[in-house]
XYZ file of C-alpha atoms in Angstrom:
652
model
C 45.720 -85.974 7.208
C 42.738 -88.077 8.314
C 39.653 -87.470 8.665
C 38.093 -89.352 11.736
C 40.428 -88.579 14.791
C 39.903 -88.817 18.450
C 42.253 -86.772 21.138
C 41.907 -89.167 24.213
C 42.973 -86.746 26.968
C 44.915 -89.029 30.238
C 45.107 -86.009 32.363
C 45.827 -88.370 35.836
C 46.336 -87.299 39.429
C 48.909 -89.075 41.584
C 46.487 -89.389 44.086
C 44.069 -91.944 41.932
C 45.855 -95.763 41.917
C 45.537 -98.526 39.740
C 46.625 -96.508 36.534
C 45.753 -98.694 33.213
C 45.035 -101.798 35.395
C 41.840 -102.434 33.260
C 44.086 -101.481 29.929
C 43.359 -104.528 27.178
C 44.161 -104.671 23.972
C 41.139 -106.095 22.776
C 38.914 -103.690 24.527
C 40.623 -100.425 23.155
C 40.712 -101.896 19.487
C 36.702 -102.581 19.608
C 35.992 -99.174 20.808
C 38.012 -97.651 18.318
C 36.180 -100.008 15.391
C 32.557 -98.891 17.552
C 34.021 -95.242 16.811
C 35.076 -95.836 13.419
C 38.538 -94.258 14.399
C 41.169 -94.109 11.814
C 43.405 -91.372 13.762
C 43.983 -90.769 18.108
C 46.068 -88.957 19.967
C 47.797 -90.222 22.762
C 49.580 -89.360 25.818
C 53.369 -89.047 26.502
C 52.721 -86.917 29.515
C 49.793 -85.117 31.088
C 49.396 -82.152 33.067
C 49.984 -83.049 36.193
C 53.939 -84.031 34.609
C 53.366 -87.850 34.531
C 54.806 -90.024 31.788
C 52.889 -93.012 30.460
C 55.934 -94.983 29.647
C 59.491 -95.402 31.603
C 60.776 -92.071 30.576
C 64.300 -91.676 31.491
C 64.331 -87.705 31.639
C 61.166 -87.329 33.851
C 58.883 -89.517 35.966
C 56.718 -92.780 34.740
C 53.137 -91.948 36.700
C 54.069 -93.203 40.028
C 51.157 -96.175 40.065
C 51.257 -96.868 36.423
C 53.383 -100.296 36.900
C 53.822 -100.636 32.947
C 54.560 -98.847 29.803
C 50.819 -97.767 28.455
C 52.247 -95.606 25.870
C 53.718 -98.388 23.740
C 50.651 -101.182 24.113
C 48.185 -98.184 23.224
C 50.624 -97.677 20.070
C 50.536 -101.329 19.206
C 47.173 -101.505 19.588
C 46.103 -99.059 16.965
C 48.806 -100.111 14.792
C 47.096 -103.796 14.292
C 44.188 -101.740 13.229
C 45.650 -99.277 10.915
C 44.785 -96.593 13.489
C 46.997 -93.600 13.662
C 48.934 -92.300 16.868
C 50.164 -88.416 17.104
C 51.721 -87.912 20.482
C 50.598 -85.764 23.336
C 53.154 -83.881 25.573
C 51.432 -81.382 27.937
C 54.455 -78.400 27.285
C 52.449 -75.171 28.968
C 51.459 -77.623 32.727
C 53.685 -79.989 34.106
C 52.558 -79.638 38.116
C 55.361 -82.152 38.316
C 58.183 -80.058 37.332
C 56.368 -76.812 38.648
C 56.030 -78.532 42.007
C 60.117 -78.939 42.373
C 60.973 -75.773 40.376
C 58.398 -73.057 41.501
C 60.602 -70.593 40.129
C 59.633 -72.239 36.798
C 56.317 -71.065 37.209
C 54.703 -68.076 34.451
C 52.987 -65.190 36.683
C 50.490 -62.826 35.663
C 51.402 -58.719 36.805
C 49.517 -58.849 39.865
C 51.805 -62.052 40.954
C 49.026 -64.664 40.303
C 49.530 -68.363 38.394
C 47.472 -68.386 35.440
C 44.980 -70.878 35.226
C 44.746 -71.851 39.026
C 45.031 -68.125 40.230
C 45.357 -67.600 43.823
C 47.897 -70.113 45.784
C 44.929 -72.156 47.442
C 42.971 -72.467 44.116
C 42.961 -76.601 43.020
C 44.052 -76.720 39.420
C 46.758 -76.456 36.882
C 49.306 -74.067 37.275
C 50.949 -72.990 33.813
C 54.943 -72.714 33.161
C 57.050 -69.756 31.630
C 59.493 -71.209 28.722
C 61.990 -68.012 29.245
C 62.926 -70.251 32.320
C 65.109 -73.675 32.428
C 62.135 -75.438 32.055
C 61.923 -74.988 28.494
C 65.180 -76.890 28.217
C 63.640 -79.831 30.486
C 60.431 -79.925 27.698
C 63.134 -80.489 24.688
C 64.740 -83.199 26.863
C 61.363 -84.933 27.018
C 60.231 -84.069 23.086
C 63.546 -85.755 21.857
C 63.062 -88.952 24.266
C 59.638 -89.049 22.423
C 61.048 -88.942 19.096
C 63.972 -91.436 20.331
C 61.698 -93.823 21.854
C 58.406 -93.201 19.592
C 60.030 -91.782 16.231
C 57.460 -89.101 16.975
C 54.132 -91.740 16.171
C 52.386 -89.937 13.537
C 53.077 -86.353 15.003
C 53.661 -84.616 18.066
C 50.732 -82.464 19.276
C 52.255 -80.301 22.125
C 49.227 -78.127 24.117
C 48.337 -75.194 26.530
C 51.010 -72.807 24.297
C 51.260 -69.617 22.639
C 52.602 -65.863 22.964
C 51.597 -65.358 26.845
C 52.876 -62.228 29.073
C 54.900 -63.473 31.688
C 56.359 -61.419 35.058
C 57.769 -63.945 36.934
C 61.373 -63.001 37.944
C 63.306 -64.661 35.273
C 61.425 -62.507 32.592
C 61.363 -59.084 34.912
C 65.262 -60.051 35.289
C 65.707 -60.124 31.771
C 63.729 -57.203 30.244
C 65.054 -54.571 32.562
C 68.224 -56.065 31.836
C 67.660 -55.103 28.361
C 66.981 -51.956 29.401
C 63.028 -52.040 29.103
C 60.601 -51.545 31.899
C 58.023 -54.328 32.551
C 55.505 -52.133 33.027
C 55.183 -51.431 29.264
C 52.158 -53.335 28.719
C 53.154 -53.603 24.656
C 56.797 -54.192 25.214
C 55.720 -57.437 27.013
C 53.323 -58.468 24.830
C 56.452 -58.252 21.819
C 58.443 -60.208 24.745
C 55.690 -63.067 25.184
C 56.162 -63.312 21.168
C 59.620 -63.540 21.091
C 59.917 -66.663 23.833
C 57.040 -68.356 21.884
C 58.931 -68.365 18.604
C 62.285 -69.088 20.643
C 60.211 -72.374 21.722
C 58.662 -73.121 18.468
C 62.153 -73.046 17.160
C 63.761 -75.156 19.459
C 60.793 -77.937 19.199
C 61.342 -77.905 15.512
C 64.768 -78.499 15.940
C 64.670 -81.111 18.214
C 62.185 -82.880 16.643
C 64.305 -82.239 13.016
C 67.281 -84.255 14.617
C 65.280 -87.603 14.512
C 62.818 -86.768 11.336
C 62.741 -83.655 9.573
C 58.939 -84.963 7.995
C 57.096 -85.146 11.605
C 54.248 -83.427 11.636
C 53.994 -80.721 15.004
C 51.474 -78.869 16.354
C 51.276 -76.165 18.881
C 48.229 -75.539 20.543
C 46.628 -72.432 21.328
C 43.262 -73.359 21.630
C 42.478 -70.525 18.939
C 43.797 -69.861 15.241
C 44.194 -65.844 15.677
C 43.217 -64.106 12.192
C 46.192 -61.821 10.780
C 48.866 -63.647 12.624
C 50.188 -66.049 9.617
C 53.614 -65.833 11.509
C 52.033 -67.669 13.948
C 49.822 -70.146 12.240
C 52.777 -71.680 10.392
C 55.132 -72.116 13.145
C 52.644 -75.364 12.532
C 54.238 -76.573 9.071
C 51.595 -79.781 8.409
C 48.391 -78.611 9.397
C 46.012 -76.586 11.768
C 43.994 -77.669 14.817
C 40.748 -75.622 15.015
C 40.280 -76.199 19.098
C 36.310 -75.180 19.080
C 34.083 -77.238 21.689
C 30.520 -75.778 21.094
C 29.464 -76.405 24.696
C 32.690 -75.848 26.404
C 32.742 -71.924 26.061
C 33.450 -71.823 22.359
C 29.621 -71.562 21.307
C 28.255 -73.051 17.824
C 29.429 -69.767 15.968
C 32.801 -69.872 16.311
C 34.016 -73.026 14.494
C 32.394 -71.599 10.999
C 34.593 -68.546 11.900
C 37.705 -70.244 12.544
C 37.105 -72.279 9.590
C 36.466 -69.871 7.214
C 39.730 -68.420 7.923
C 41.969 -71.136 8.311
C 40.861 -72.210 4.518
C 42.876 -69.641 3.294
C 45.732 -70.705 4.570
C 46.943 -73.387 2.992
C 47.177 -76.225 5.768
C 45.030 -78.958 6.098
C 42.936 -79.182 8.995
C 40.570 -80.418 11.189
C 38.216 -79.634 13.906
C 38.266 -80.565 17.334
C 35.367 -80.725 18.890
C 34.249 -83.255 22.266
C 32.167 -85.655 23.295
C 31.134 -83.963 26.586
C 28.162 -82.260 27.598
C 30.265 -79.726 28.538
C 34.304 -79.510 28.398
C 37.288 -81.381 28.868
C 37.802 -83.419 31.693
C 33.982 -83.944 31.970
C 33.605 -87.558 33.228
C 30.907 -89.601 32.740
C 29.326 -86.279 30.560
C 28.321 -87.340 26.970
C 26.202 -84.965 24.472
C 23.062 -86.332 22.393
C 25.083 -88.313 19.178
C 22.615 -86.103 17.417
C 25.222 -83.210 18.240
C 28.190 -85.396 17.166
C 26.626 -86.019 13.713
C 25.514 -82.254 13.263
C 29.356 -80.864 14.360
C 30.563 -83.751 11.886
C 28.281 -82.513 9.188
C 29.124 -78.948 9.947
C 33.008 -79.730 9.569
C 32.817 -81.589 6.853
C 30.849 -78.692 4.681
C 33.605 -76.004 6.144
C 36.479 -78.458 4.327
C 37.944 -79.464 7.619
C 38.657 -83.065 8.994
C 37.278 -84.018 12.185
C 38.603 -84.684 15.671
C 36.649 -85.847 19.001
C 38.053 -84.771 22.268
C 37.714 -87.751 25.247
C 38.964 -88.547 28.560
C 40.114 -92.309 29.413
C 39.244 -93.205 32.505
C 42.247 -93.869 35.136
C 42.189 -97.264 34.575
C 42.592 -97.445 31.538
C 39.684 -99.192 29.750
C 37.501 -97.283 27.313
C 33.892 -96.413 27.575
C 31.874 -97.945 25.090
C 28.697 -94.784 25.665
C 31.272 -92.598 24.208
C 32.508 -94.941 21.162
C 28.299 -95.093 20.515
C 28.080 -91.620 20.446
C 31.983 -91.184 18.310
C 30.699 -94.070 15.757
C 27.021 -92.663 14.896
C 28.927 -89.395 13.728
C 31.594 -91.015 12.034
C 30.246 -94.159 10.716
C 28.603 -91.238 8.323
C 32.103 -89.556 7.641
C 33.491 -92.559 6.785
C 30.866 -92.950 4.061
C 31.007 -89.253 2.728
C 34.731 -89.187 2.671
C 35.339 -89.249 -0.862
C 33.292 -86.433 -1.696
C 35.301 -83.707 0.699
C 38.905 -84.852 -0.228
C 40.685 -82.307 -2.076
C 37.494 -79.920 -2.643
C 38.216 -76.126 -2.880
C 35.597 -74.117 -1.861
C 33.320 -71.929 -4.589
C 32.761 -68.536 -2.625
C 31.217 -65.040 -3.801
C 32.423 -62.826 -0.535
C 35.488 -62.295 1.223
C 34.865 -61.298 4.655
C 38.054 -58.987 5.382
C 38.372 -59.600 9.230
C 38.334 -56.917 12.182
C 40.840 -58.912 14.008
C 43.162 -59.726 11.695
C 43.575 -55.866 10.821
C 44.091 -55.016 14.261
C 41.055 -53.211 14.389
C 39.283 -54.689 17.552
C 42.059 -55.557 19.908
C 41.351 -59.580 19.791
C 37.578 -59.141 20.171
C 35.132 -61.054 18.093
C 32.091 -59.108 17.784
C 32.352 -57.472 14.644
C 33.474 -60.896 12.747
C 31.489 -63.046 14.613
C 28.304 -60.585 13.775
C 29.152 -61.024 10.243
C 29.652 -64.376 10.100
C 26.312 -65.099 11.329
C 24.628 -63.076 9.422
C 25.762 -64.601 6.512
C 25.520 -68.158 7.133
C 22.136 -67.238 7.867
C 21.822 -65.202 4.513
C 23.326 -68.846 2.707
C 25.993 -66.396 1.061
C 29.190 -68.184 0.484
C 32.227 -66.617 1.577
C 35.534 -66.883 3.087
C 37.299 -65.011 5.848
C 40.444 -63.150 4.710
C 43.409 -60.926 6.563
C 44.792 -58.158 4.796
C 47.553 -60.453 3.581
C 45.120 -62.524 1.096
C 44.898 -62.815 -2.337
C 41.190 -61.007 -3.395
C 41.334 -61.488 -7.115
C 38.616 -64.690 -6.567
C 35.938 -62.796 -4.504
C 33.168 -60.488 -6.393
C 32.492 -58.710 -2.853
C 34.844 -57.919 0.065
C 33.158 -57.025 3.588
C 34.836 -54.923 6.037
C 32.530 -55.289 9.025
C 32.377 -52.545 11.265
C 35.767 -50.524 12.251
C 38.431 -51.598 9.837
C 40.313 -48.096 9.037
C 42.585 -48.243 6.235
C 46.600 -47.315 5.721
C 47.754 -46.635 2.209
C 48.817 -50.065 1.601
C 45.406 -51.666 2.312
C 43.147 -49.315 0.005
C 45.755 -49.874 -2.865
C 44.635 -53.086 -2.097
C 41.062 -52.424 -2.210
C 41.318 -50.208 -5.022
C 42.241 -53.077 -7.313
C 39.268 -54.990 -6.426
C 37.225 -52.232 -7.473
C 39.161 -51.086 -10.255
C 38.727 -55.172 -11.675
C 34.889 -54.555 -11.122
C 34.608 -55.847 -7.275
C 32.584 -54.115 -5.169
C 33.386 -53.586 -1.389
C 30.429 -53.304 1.275
C 31.538 -51.158 3.990
C 29.854 -50.693 7.564
C 30.261 -48.109 10.519
C 33.675 -46.748 10.740
C 35.270 -49.260 7.958
C 36.776 -47.652 4.902
C 37.649 -44.371 6.578
C 41.582 -43.568 6.384
C 43.520 -44.781 9.689
C 44.010 -41.437 10.747
C 41.536 -38.848 9.701
C 37.617 -39.428 9.330
C 37.540 -39.338 5.695
C 36.787 -41.527 3.259
C 39.153 -43.921 1.406
C 37.042 -44.695 -1.307
C 34.198 -43.259 -3.517
C 30.908 -44.531 -2.125
C 29.149 -41.282 -3.523
C 29.014 -40.006 -0.023
C 30.936 -38.038 3.012
C 31.439 -39.185 5.836
C 30.434 -36.123 8.811
C 31.822 -38.103 12.083
C 29.366 -39.897 15.024
C 25.678 -38.739 14.507
C 25.181 -38.423 17.910
C 22.065 -40.367 18.920
C 22.181 -43.518 20.770
C 19.934 -44.971 19.344
C 18.718 -43.937 15.950
C 16.362 -45.178 13.424
C 16.989 -46.821 9.809
C 14.574 -46.219 7.118
C 15.108 -48.807 4.519
C 13.783 -47.614 0.818
C 13.038 -51.213 0.125
C 9.874 -52.694 2.324
C 11.654 -55.249 4.507
C 10.092 -58.333 4.553
C 7.789 -59.572 6.532
C 7.865 -56.435 8.003
C 7.172 -54.024 5.167
C 7.803 -50.059 5.767
C 9.219 -49.010 9.203
C 11.624 -46.904 11.009
C 14.082 -49.617 12.681
C 15.893 -48.575 15.849
C 19.648 -49.080 15.713
C 21.637 -49.303 19.091
C 24.643 -47.278 19.567
C 26.596 -44.111 18.401
C 26.954 -44.628 14.306
C 27.894 -42.459 11.919
C 26.692 -39.579 9.637
C 26.847 -39.588 6.015
C 26.448 -36.404 3.192
C 25.289 -37.367 -0.467
C 28.074 -36.733 -2.960
C 26.659 -38.017 -5.959
C 25.699 -41.444 -5.100
C 22.191 -43.336 -4.492
C 20.517 -43.592 -1.161
C 19.342 -47.106 -0.402
C 18.145 -45.788 2.967
C 18.304 -42.924 5.666
C 18.375 -42.341 9.595
C 15.309 -41.305 11.166
C 16.963 -39.160 14.250
C 14.765 -39.229 17.559
C 13.556 -36.537 19.748
C 15.607 -36.951 21.664
C 18.903 -39.015 23.908
C 18.174 -40.787 27.335
C 19.057 -38.428 30.452
C 17.984 -36.935 33.250
C 16.765 -34.163 31.367
C 14.573 -35.726 28.804
C 13.456 -39.065 28.307
C 10.246 -41.019 27.352
C 8.624 -44.565 28.618
C 10.840 -47.191 29.380
C 13.453 -47.043 27.239
C 14.938 -44.764 24.652
C 12.727 -41.815 22.670
C 10.539 -42.395 19.558
C 11.924 -41.497 15.899
C 10.961 -37.947 15.415
C 10.379 -38.267 11.700
C 13.321 -35.758 11.449
C 15.763 -36.259 8.536
C 19.079 -37.578 9.860
C 20.315 -38.137 6.129
C 21.475 -40.991 4.461
C 22.258 -44.205 6.065
C 23.162 -46.859 3.484
C 24.558 -45.154 0.072
C 25.744 -47.150 -2.916
C 28.642 -45.186 -5.049
C 31.256 -46.310 -7.665
C 33.190 -48.188 -4.826
C 30.081 -50.257 -3.671
C 27.723 -49.712 -0.788
C 28.567 -47.991 2.638
C 26.139 -48.663 6.082
C 26.417 -45.662 8.427
C 25.755 -48.132 10.909
C 27.793 -50.926 12.505
C 25.133 -53.250 11.865
C 27.660 -56.270 12.655
C 28.732 -55.891 15.873
C 24.877 -54.870 16.337
C 23.728 -57.870 15.455
C 26.196 -59.638 17.585
C 24.986 -58.444 21.000
C 21.213 -57.801 19.783
C 20.203 -60.063 17.234
C 17.256 -57.830 15.925
C 16.545 -59.687 12.817
C 15.690 -56.714 10.755
C 19.747 -55.266 10.635
C 20.153 -58.707 9.184
C 17.641 -58.475 5.710
C 18.483 -54.672 5.453
C 22.123 -55.632 5.263
C 21.949 -58.810 3.387
C 19.601 -56.794 1.111
C 22.848 -54.301 0.059
C 24.886 -57.789 -0.041
C 22.774 -59.075 -2.898
C 22.354 -56.369 -4.947
C 26.699 -56.282 -4.903
C 26.228 -60.215 -5.623
C 24.215 -60.124 -8.348
C 23.370 -63.525 -9.416
C 24.695 -65.997 -6.108
C 26.245 -68.890 -6.848
C 23.759 -70.600 -4.764
C 20.472 -69.740 -3.575
C 18.392 -72.484 -1.597
C 15.334 -72.316 0.379
C 16.795 -73.736 3.730
C 15.803 -72.518 7.058
C 18.251 -69.492 8.520
C 19.795 -71.883 10.905
C 20.749 -73.742 8.163
C 24.376 -74.034 6.573
C 25.335 -73.667 3.428
C 28.644 -74.580 1.168
C 29.485 -75.073 -2.351
C 32.898 -76.878 -3.311
C 34.622 -78.368 -6.944
C 36.198 -81.360 -6.832
C 38.752 -80.796 -9.892
C 39.668 -84.101 -10.023
C 36.666 -85.941 -9.809
C 34.545 -83.426 -12.400
C 31.837 -83.142 -9.827
C 30.444 -79.826 -7.855
C 29.334 -80.877 -3.971
C 26.755 -78.621 -2.383
C 26.314 -79.124 1.113
C 23.304 -78.785 3.093
C 23.442 -78.762 6.975
C 20.705 -78.067 9.019
C 20.173 -78.465 12.967
C 19.207 -75.591 15.754
C 20.851 -75.545 18.946
C 18.445 -74.994 22.414
C 19.747 -73.033 25.432
C 19.806 -75.932 28.228
C 20.680 -74.874 31.740
C 22.042 -71.583 32.094
C 24.740 -71.038 28.926
C 24.820 -74.595 27.289
C 23.809 -74.750 23.730
C 22.689 -78.379 23.132
C 21.309 -80.389 20.093
C 18.761 -83.078 21.012
C 16.327 -83.541 17.900
C 16.927 -82.876 14.268
C 14.339 -81.943 12.215
C 14.389 -82.857 8.737
C 13.572 -80.686 6.292
C 11.506 -81.834 3.131
C 11.647 -80.176 -0.250
C 14.893 -77.810 -0.194
C 14.498 -75.619 -3.835
C 18.246 -74.815 -5.243
C 19.290 -72.962 -7.915
C 22.795 -73.203 -8.454
C 24.810 -70.610 -10.898
C 26.735 -73.036 -13.360
C 28.588 -72.452 -16.662
C 27.979 -75.718 -18.306
C 24.530 -78.428 -17.780
C 25.892 -81.208 -15.457
C 25.531 -84.786 -16.167
C 23.937 -85.750 -13.653
C 22.651 -84.897 -9.887
C 22.734 -86.848 -7.040
C 22.704 -87.194 -3.388
C 25.421 -88.348 -1.943
C 26.819 -90.947 -0.969
C 23.572 -92.313 -1.514
C 23.830 -91.877 -5.250
C 20.112 -91.410 -5.943
C 19.602 -89.325 -9.046
C 17.489 -86.177 -8.452
C 15.336 -84.413 -11.319
C 17.090 -80.937 -12.269
C 16.403 -78.653 -15.233
C 19.163 -76.479 -16.851
C 18.460 -72.950 -18.164
C 19.795 -69.519 -18.289
C 23.036 -71.170 -16.580
C 21.189 -72.094 -13.806
C 20.652 -75.612 -12.509
C 17.426 -76.279 -10.821
C 16.540 -78.793 -8.605
C 14.534 -80.110 -5.487
C 16.570 -82.107 -2.405
C 13.810 -84.406 -1.139
C 14.953 -84.450 2.481
C 17.829 -82.584 4.441
C 18.340 -84.693 7.821
C 21.271 -83.049 9.128
C 23.710 -83.328 6.623
C 22.920 -84.008 2.703
C 25.296 -83.429 0.222
C 23.942 -83.020 -3.750
C 26.897 -83.992 -6.520
C 26.769 -82.526 -9.813
C 28.737 -84.214 -11.968
C 30.490 -82.362 -15.501
């Protein structure tokens, strides 16, 4: 799978004429060269339901007079650019307008996406209706006509509950209750897996090795069956300015790394999100997103929307080219690179603890990134053998199977760091591991205070407020690393103080952080609190505890907290590669995070734990040697400047 891809949307209204009228093969090729693009996903069918070649199973766009897709593919092949082919699967306005009974329905009868009937917009189809048969015909036609191109990309799919008449009739016929939401979710999964099976069979009739990707907009953590309906690769749709934010991709990538499939990070050229004609992000934003993708183990894809005339936009490909020119120079240092990590974050979402919500996982990843901890995100099926510490964020209660797996980590010398209700048995408020303490239920105060046993810089000794009703612990042979300080009272109509909560009273509420044989337990659900409030002392308190368990980390740097640090091993090239990224999003408008300036960070000091002295340390891809020292199993050097993304190679 190539590194510099473009996803070229072409959802084009039937009320616009002159479709493809300005397409010019040479201009198309020139823009791909300007953008340093080596693969581009091209449209067979769009959300409006129109095809961009002379389809025999459906309709070509009414204002397209030639086979645009054929000419696009021909142009790409002449300059060695790959061409995966896009088919809109979940949306097809043309077929839905002529077959309204095929639409997917919410429980209230509205259609997903557009909502009320008079709203403008696409409306989703149900894969449990005859629409699926039509879609399979479309897939087969693309396979027959183009041999699948360089892969098939099917969009707007996933296990989605549907209350259309077909689904309700089938559920009732099966003796089930359509009002049973849990069963309807089971049914949705059954329908989705039937769809993926039929697509796979249709593709395999013509070409067994053809890549297929089903885009759900997110790779659900902990559901490997759904991830592996994509046999060759994964695509992580994550437009930072399109609603995903800059936190989403590092979390998704850290999980995708463990699944054994190559993956790419899909961002966009837009200021906002898909379908934004005339919207552009700053080239520096795309440069940073590209650097973060490479550092996270991903290839790249940039979303664009082709103008109805078929003419490629030079401004867009100048932006893309600014990033992809750098990627082209860096590819040799990321191919077949394995991430070296110290910590595994056991995903709360993957363990089914948070009903699909991300707050604990997202807060934990934010803390780990800001603390420059090397980590993977794992699920309960992951091999935990290589990790020094397993982090259980906030809400991971354990059953016998998970308890045995984590106990094996402790038995070999690894440690656990648990927060909130993590580490308790699923069926009772008793700890499943020996943290040197007992859990005594909710503390009863919201908020309360934590007093660390070690000063937290730069604040020193203090009682730090923690919002939420957290846990009460009782020491049982462990070492208290922090204590709880109770407030005078909870704020209510009977008693309140000042504008918010009551001050700390000085009453000892018992230990707040305890270290025992299994690791460290924190009474407070720090990760969700950090996600919601971003209070820096909470991060530093948690990182103090984590670093205590890690011991000597693989990498430490002086890069500021907005930086991203990863470390990889290229065994075939006999070298390690350190990635340093730095860029600070700022909020512009109501809810848009923007990258504009990339401030250089100078004289970044680095310490790498390494069993053998490297023969050379050098900047990559520049090849500039970096002076270093080696003593006590540690390589020490200074990176002169980090501007956006800098790699450093440590050669054997």
